[in-house]
Amino acid sequence: MAGHSARHQVAAASSTTTEDGAPVVVRRSSRRTRTVAAFWENGTAVVAIPARFTAAQEAEWVHKMVAKLQRQGERRAAAGRRRPATDAALAEQAAQLSAKYLGGRAVPTSVRWVSNQNSRWGSATPAEGTIRLSDKLRPMPQWVIDYVLLHELAHLLVAAHNAAFWQLLEAYPETQRAKAFLEGVSFATGRGMADPDAD
């Protein structure tokens, strides 16, 4: 009985992978009755399901939960990419984002981290071509930093938050997710920091 229980405790579906090629492992648990969970463990996507699930239910929930993990963030990309720690690195990242999403049209004169920006995540001065990012962004996922940076780059082209401005950000796939992330952080910390805005 103990051996049977152990076999059902961890069952691997090694042939399944995520979109970026990470392995997916299914763990069946007799202690789990109705809930399904998914998480990353040493580079592997783990989906925990009730032992009583049929093969069809397993396939359905693995698909759902792996998709959820993908949406929650680029786990491998975030782990493998170095965040721009210096102003020079931030400027280089800005140039790459401008080239990729704005056709290289946004060319800032300076991009730097600042520690005195407590009311917003980022700011830009279009007349001077300068961009500043709050150093509170440093520990956040790279896709969030990229959103704020791209947001400020777009302000060099369109100062107002109008339809033309938001159209510039449509090409960046993480815009809505990053906005929601920052709103959540702002709410949780109670600092009342606003969405990136132009000076």
mmCIF file of C-alpha atoms in Angstrom:
data_model
loop_
_atom_site.group_PDB
_atom_site.id
_atom_site.type_symbol
_atom_site.label_atom_id
_atom_site.label_comp_id
_atom_site.label_asym_id
_atom_site.label_seq_id
_atom_site.Cartn_x
_atom_site.Cartn_y
_atom_site.Cartn_z
ATOM 1 C CA MET A 1 0.000 0.000 0.000
ATOM 2 C CA ALA A 2 2.827 2.345 0.857
ATOM 3 C CA GLY A 3 4.461 1.685 -2.493
ATOM 4 C CA HIS A 4 1.181 2.293 -4.310
ATOM 5 C CA SER A 5 0.693 5.578 -2.468
ATOM 6 C CA ALA A 6 4.216 6.713 -3.319
ATOM 7 C CA ARG A 7 3.693 5.999 -6.980
ATOM 8 C CA HIS A 8 0.619 8.200 -7.014
ATOM 9 C CA GLN A 9 2.288 10.927 -5.003
ATOM 10 C CA VAL A 10 4.600 11.974 -7.842
ATOM 11 C CA ALA A 11 3.871 11.179 -11.460
ATOM 12 C CA ALA A 12 6.006 12.788 -14.147
ATOM 13 C CA ALA A 13 4.837 13.867 -17.587
ATOM 14 C CA SER A 14 8.320 14.408 -18.955
ATOM 15 C CA SER A 15 7.192 14.694 -22.562
ATOM 16 C CA THR A 16 5.298 17.897 -21.783
ATOM 17 C CA THR A 17 7.088 21.218 -21.985
ATOM 18 C CA THR A 18 6.166 24.891 -21.675
ATOM 19 C CA GLU A 19 6.285 27.267 -24.642
ATOM 20 C CA ASP A 20 9.871 28.170 -23.834
ATOM 21 C CA GLY A 21 10.930 24.536 -23.540
ATOM 22 C CA ALA A 22 10.929 24.076 -19.763
ATOM 23 C CA PRO A 23 9.918 20.574 -18.578
ATOM 24 C CA VAL A 24 6.525 20.052 -16.952
ATOM 25 C CA VAL A 25 6.033 17.543 -14.135
ATOM 26 C CA VAL A 26 2.645 16.421 -12.848
ATOM 27 C CA ARG A 27 2.378 15.469 -9.183
ATOM 28 C CA ARG A 28 -0.659 13.496 -8.081
ATOM 29 C CA SER A 29 -1.434 13.706 -4.389
ATOM 30 C CA SER A 30 -3.923 11.663 -2.395
ATOM 31 C CA ARG A 31 -3.985 14.505 0.149
ATOM 32 C CA ARG A 32 -5.152 16.939 -2.517
ATOM 33 C CA THR A 33 -8.895 16.484 -3.102
ATOM 34 C CA ARG A 34 -10.116 19.303 -5.324
ATOM 35 C CA THR A 35 -7.507 22.017 -5.658
ATOM 36 C CA VAL A 36 -4.869 22.295 -8.361
ATOM 37 C CA ALA A 37 -1.628 24.226 -7.960
ATOM 38 C CA ALA A 38 1.272 25.138 -10.216
ATOM 39 C CA PHE A 39 4.703 26.528 -9.427
ATOM 40 C CA TRP A 40 8.320 26.605 -10.609
ATOM 41 C CA GLU A 41 10.836 24.282 -8.982
ATOM 42 C CA ASN A 42 14.469 24.252 -10.137
ATOM 43 C CA GLY A 43 13.554 25.271 -13.664
ATOM 44 C CA THR A 44 10.670 22.810 -13.925
ATOM 45 C CA ALA A 45 6.977 23.695 -14.077
ATOM 46 C CA VAL A 46 5.223 21.554 -11.452
ATOM 47 C CA VAL A 47 1.468 20.999 -11.618
ATOM 48 C CA ALA A 48 -0.024 19.404 -8.474
ATOM 49 C CA ILE A 49 -3.377 17.674 -8.956
ATOM 50 C CA PRO A 50 -5.641 15.313 -6.966
ATOM 51 C CA ALA A 51 -4.710 11.636 -7.347
ATOM 52 C CA ARG A 52 -8.266 10.811 -8.450
ATOM 53 C CA PHE A 53 -8.088 12.944 -11.616
ATOM 54 C CA THR A 54 -8.587 11.092 -14.903
ATOM 55 C CA ALA A 55 -6.068 11.391 -17.733
ATOM 56 C CA ALA A 56 -8.414 13.817 -19.491
ATOM 57 C CA GLN A 57 -8.710 15.993 -16.374
ATOM 58 C CA GLU A 58 -4.952 15.910 -15.956
ATOM 59 C CA ALA A 59 -4.388 17.045 -19.537
ATOM 60 C CA GLU A 60 -6.954 19.825 -19.168
ATOM 61 C CA TRP A 61 -5.515 21.174 -15.926
ATOM 62 C CA VAL A 62 -1.896 20.879 -17.016
ATOM 63 C CA HIS A 63 -2.728 22.995 -20.062
ATOM 64 C CA LYS A 64 -4.542 25.586 -17.929
ATOM 65 C CA MET A 65 -1.941 25.821 -15.198
ATOM 66 C CA VAL A 66 1.077 25.922 -17.500
ATOM 67 C CA ALA A 67 -0.602 28.763 -19.398
ATOM 68 C CA LYS A 68 -1.157 30.522 -16.066
ATOM 69 C CA LEU A 69 2.506 30.125 -15.146
ATOM 70 C CA GLN A 70 3.511 31.588 -18.496
ATOM 71 C CA ARG A 71 1.290 34.602 -17.903
ATOM 72 C CA GLN A 72 2.642 35.158 -14.412
ATOM 73 C CA GLY A 73 6.045 36.031 -15.729
ATOM 74 C CA GLU A 74 9.062 34.940 -17.639
ATOM 75 C CA ARG A 75 10.593 32.924 -14.844
ATOM 76 C CA ARG A 76 13.582 31.754 -16.820
ATOM 77 C CA ALA A 77 14.121 35.050 -18.613
ATOM 78 C CA ALA A 78 13.940 37.008 -15.373
ATOM 79 C CA ALA A 79 16.391 34.637 -13.705
ATOM 80 C CA GLY A 80 18.827 34.712 -16.592
ATOM 81 C CA ARG A 81 18.754 38.390 -17.519
ATOM 82 C CA ARG A 82 20.726 40.971 -15.616
ATOM 83 C CA ARG A 83 18.728 44.048 -14.761
ATOM 84 C CA PRO A 84 20.285 47.342 -15.881
ATOM 85 C CA ALA A 85 22.166 48.266 -12.721
ATOM 86 C CA THR A 86 23.911 51.398 -13.991
ATOM 87 C CA ASP A 87 22.707 54.479 -15.850
ATOM 88 C CA ALA A 88 24.786 53.367 -18.842
ATOM 89 C CA ALA A 89 23.103 49.969 -18.856
ATOM 90 C CA LEU A 90 19.712 51.645 -18.523
ATOM 91 C CA ALA A 91 20.483 53.890 -21.501
ATOM 92 C CA GLU A 92 21.526 50.858 -23.536
ATOM 93 C CA GLN A 93 18.281 49.093 -22.615
ATOM 94 C CA ALA A 94 16.334 52.194 -23.627
ATOM 95 C CA ALA A 95 18.036 52.227 -27.032
ATOM 96 C CA GLN A 96 17.153 48.560 -27.568
ATOM 97 C CA LEU A 97 13.525 49.111 -26.591
ATOM 98 C CA SER A 98 13.236 52.178 -28.800
ATOM 99 C CA ALA A 99 14.634 50.242 -31.755
ATOM 100 C CA LYS A 100 12.376 47.237 -31.166
ATOM 101 C CA TYR A 101 9.059 48.925 -30.366
ATOM 102 C CA LEU A 102 9.304 52.557 -31.514
ATOM 103 C CA GLY A 103 11.286 52.238 -34.711
ATOM 104 C CA GLY A 104 14.262 53.909 -33.040
ATOM 105 C CA ARG A 105 12.427 57.264 -33.087
ATOM 106 C CA ALA A 106 12.747 57.922 -29.347
ATOM 107 C CA VAL A 107 16.327 59.001 -28.667
ATOM 108 C CA PRO A 108 16.794 60.277 -25.100
ATOM 109 C CA THR A 109 19.666 62.581 -24.210
ATOM 110 C CA SER A 110 20.008 60.865 -20.835
ATOM 111 C CA VAL A 111 18.468 57.942 -18.960
ATOM 112 C CA ARG A 112 19.199 57.483 -15.282
ATOM 113 C CA TRP A 113 18.093 55.930 -12.015
ATOM 114 C CA VAL A 114 16.985 58.405 -9.333
ATOM 115 C CA SER A 115 16.298 57.987 -5.631
ATOM 116 C CA ASN A 116 14.200 61.117 -5.072
ATOM 117 C CA GLN A 117 11.198 60.045 -7.149
ATOM 118 C CA ASN A 118 8.608 58.958 -4.602
ATOM 119 C CA SER A 119 5.362 59.805 -6.354
ATOM 120 C CA ARG A 120 5.901 58.053 -9.676
ATOM 121 C CA TRP A 121 7.757 55.104 -11.185
ATOM 122 C CA GLY A 122 9.267 57.087 -14.008
ATOM 123 C CA SER A 123 9.246 60.525 -15.599
ATOM 124 C CA ALA A 124 10.370 62.183 -18.801
ATOM 125 C CA THR A 125 11.025 65.747 -19.920
ATOM 126 C CA PRO A 126 10.366 65.724 -23.678
ATOM 127 C CA ALA A 127 11.805 69.224 -24.227
ATOM 128 C CA GLU A 128 15.149 68.084 -22.859
ATOM 129 C CA GLY A 129 14.940 64.432 -23.918
ATOM 130 C CA THR A 130 15.663 63.203 -20.396
ATOM 131 C CA ILE A 131 14.246 60.131 -18.667
ATOM 132 C CA ARG A 132 14.390 59.200 -14.990
ATOM 133 C CA LEU A 133 13.361 55.903 -13.395
ATOM 134 C CA SER A 134 12.710 55.427 -9.691
ATOM 135 C CA ASP A 135 15.244 53.134 -8.058
ATOM 136 C CA LYS A 136 12.279 51.404 -6.400
ATOM 137 C CA LEU A 137 11.935 49.572 -9.724
ATOM 138 C CA ARG A 138 15.341 47.888 -9.399
ATOM 139 C CA PRO A 139 14.157 44.651 -7.690
ATOM 140 C CA MET A 140 11.125 44.289 -9.964
ATOM 141 C CA PRO A 141 10.895 41.887 -12.942
ATOM 142 C CA GLN A 142 12.693 43.011 -16.081
ATOM 143 C CA TRP A 143 9.465 43.142 -18.097
ATOM 144 C CA VAL A 144 8.096 45.705 -15.615
ATOM 145 C CA ILE A 145 11.237 47.861 -15.836
ATOM 146 C CA ASP A 146 11.061 47.618 -19.625
ATOM 147 C CA TYR A 147 7.444 48.796 -19.570
ATOM 148 C CA VAL A 148 8.257 51.882 -17.487
ATOM 149 C CA LEU A 149 11.269 52.633 -19.671
ATOM 150 C CA LEU A 150 9.238 52.214 -22.858
ATOM 151 C CA HIS A 151 6.455 54.335 -21.349
ATOM 152 C CA GLU A 152 8.877 57.205 -20.815
ATOM 153 C CA LEU A 153 10.433 56.734 -24.262
ATOM 154 C CA ALA A 154 6.954 57.067 -25.753
ATOM 155 C CA HIS A 155 6.564 60.356 -23.874
ATOM 156 C CA LEU A 156 9.510 61.745 -25.826
ATOM 157 C CA LEU A 157 7.343 61.300 -28.921
ATOM 158 C CA VAL A 158 3.908 62.106 -27.461
ATOM 159 C CA ALA A 159 3.785 64.127 -24.248
ATOM 160 C CA ALA A 160 0.148 63.520 -23.317
ATOM 161 C CA HIS A 161 -1.596 60.293 -22.299
ATOM 162 C CA ASN A 162 -3.818 60.373 -25.372
ATOM 163 C CA ALA A 163 -4.796 57.749 -27.949
ATOM 164 C CA ALA A 164 -1.650 58.371 -29.984
ATOM 165 C CA PHE A 165 0.493 57.783 -26.898
ATOM 166 C CA TRP A 166 -1.138 54.474 -25.921
ATOM 167 C CA GLN A 167 -0.970 53.313 -29.516
ATOM 168 C CA LEU A 168 2.810 53.521 -29.277
ATOM 169 C CA LEU A 169 2.744 51.028 -26.392
ATOM 170 C CA GLU A 170 0.445 48.518 -28.096
ATOM 171 C CA ALA A 171 3.390 46.671 -29.636
ATOM 172 C CA TYR A 172 4.856 45.840 -26.213
ATOM 173 C CA PRO A 173 3.133 42.592 -25.142
ATOM 174 C CA GLU A 174 3.473 43.177 -21.384
ATOM 175 C CA THR A 175 1.891 46.651 -21.205
ATOM 176 C CA GLN A 176 -1.357 45.653 -19.491
ATOM 177 C CA ARG A 177 0.315 43.095 -17.222
ATOM 178 C CA ALA A 178 3.000 45.569 -16.147
ATOM 179 C CA LYS A 179 0.410 48.274 -15.438
ATOM 180 C CA ALA A 180 -1.534 45.822 -13.275
ATOM 181 C CA PHE A 181 1.670 44.730 -11.529
ATOM 182 C CA LEU A 182 2.616 48.309 -10.640
ATOM 183 C CA GLU A 183 -0.904 49.113 -9.489
ATOM 184 C CA GLY A 184 -0.773 46.077 -7.223
ATOM 185 C CA VAL A 185 2.597 47.062 -5.776
ATOM 186 C CA SER A 186 1.392 50.610 -5.209
ATOM 187 C CA PHE A 187 -1.735 49.392 -3.458
ATOM 188 C CA ALA A 188 0.166 46.882 -1.326
ATOM 189 C CA THR A 189 2.812 49.323 -0.180
ATOM 190 C CA GLY A 190 0.382 52.190 0.311
ATOM 191 C CA ARG A 191 2.856 54.602 -1.198
ATOM 192 C CA GLY A 192 0.371 55.855 -3.734
ATOM 193 C CA MET A 193 2.915 55.828 -6.541
ATOM 194 C CA ALA A 194 1.209 56.573 -9.826
ATOM 195 C CA ASP A 195 1.557 55.104 -13.278
ATOM 196 C CA PRO A 196 4.624 56.494 -15.067
ATOM 197 C CA ASP A 197 3.945 60.031 -16.181
ATOM 198 C CA ALA A 198 5.682 62.825 -17.978
ATOM 199 C CA ASP A 199 6.908 65.934 -16.219
#
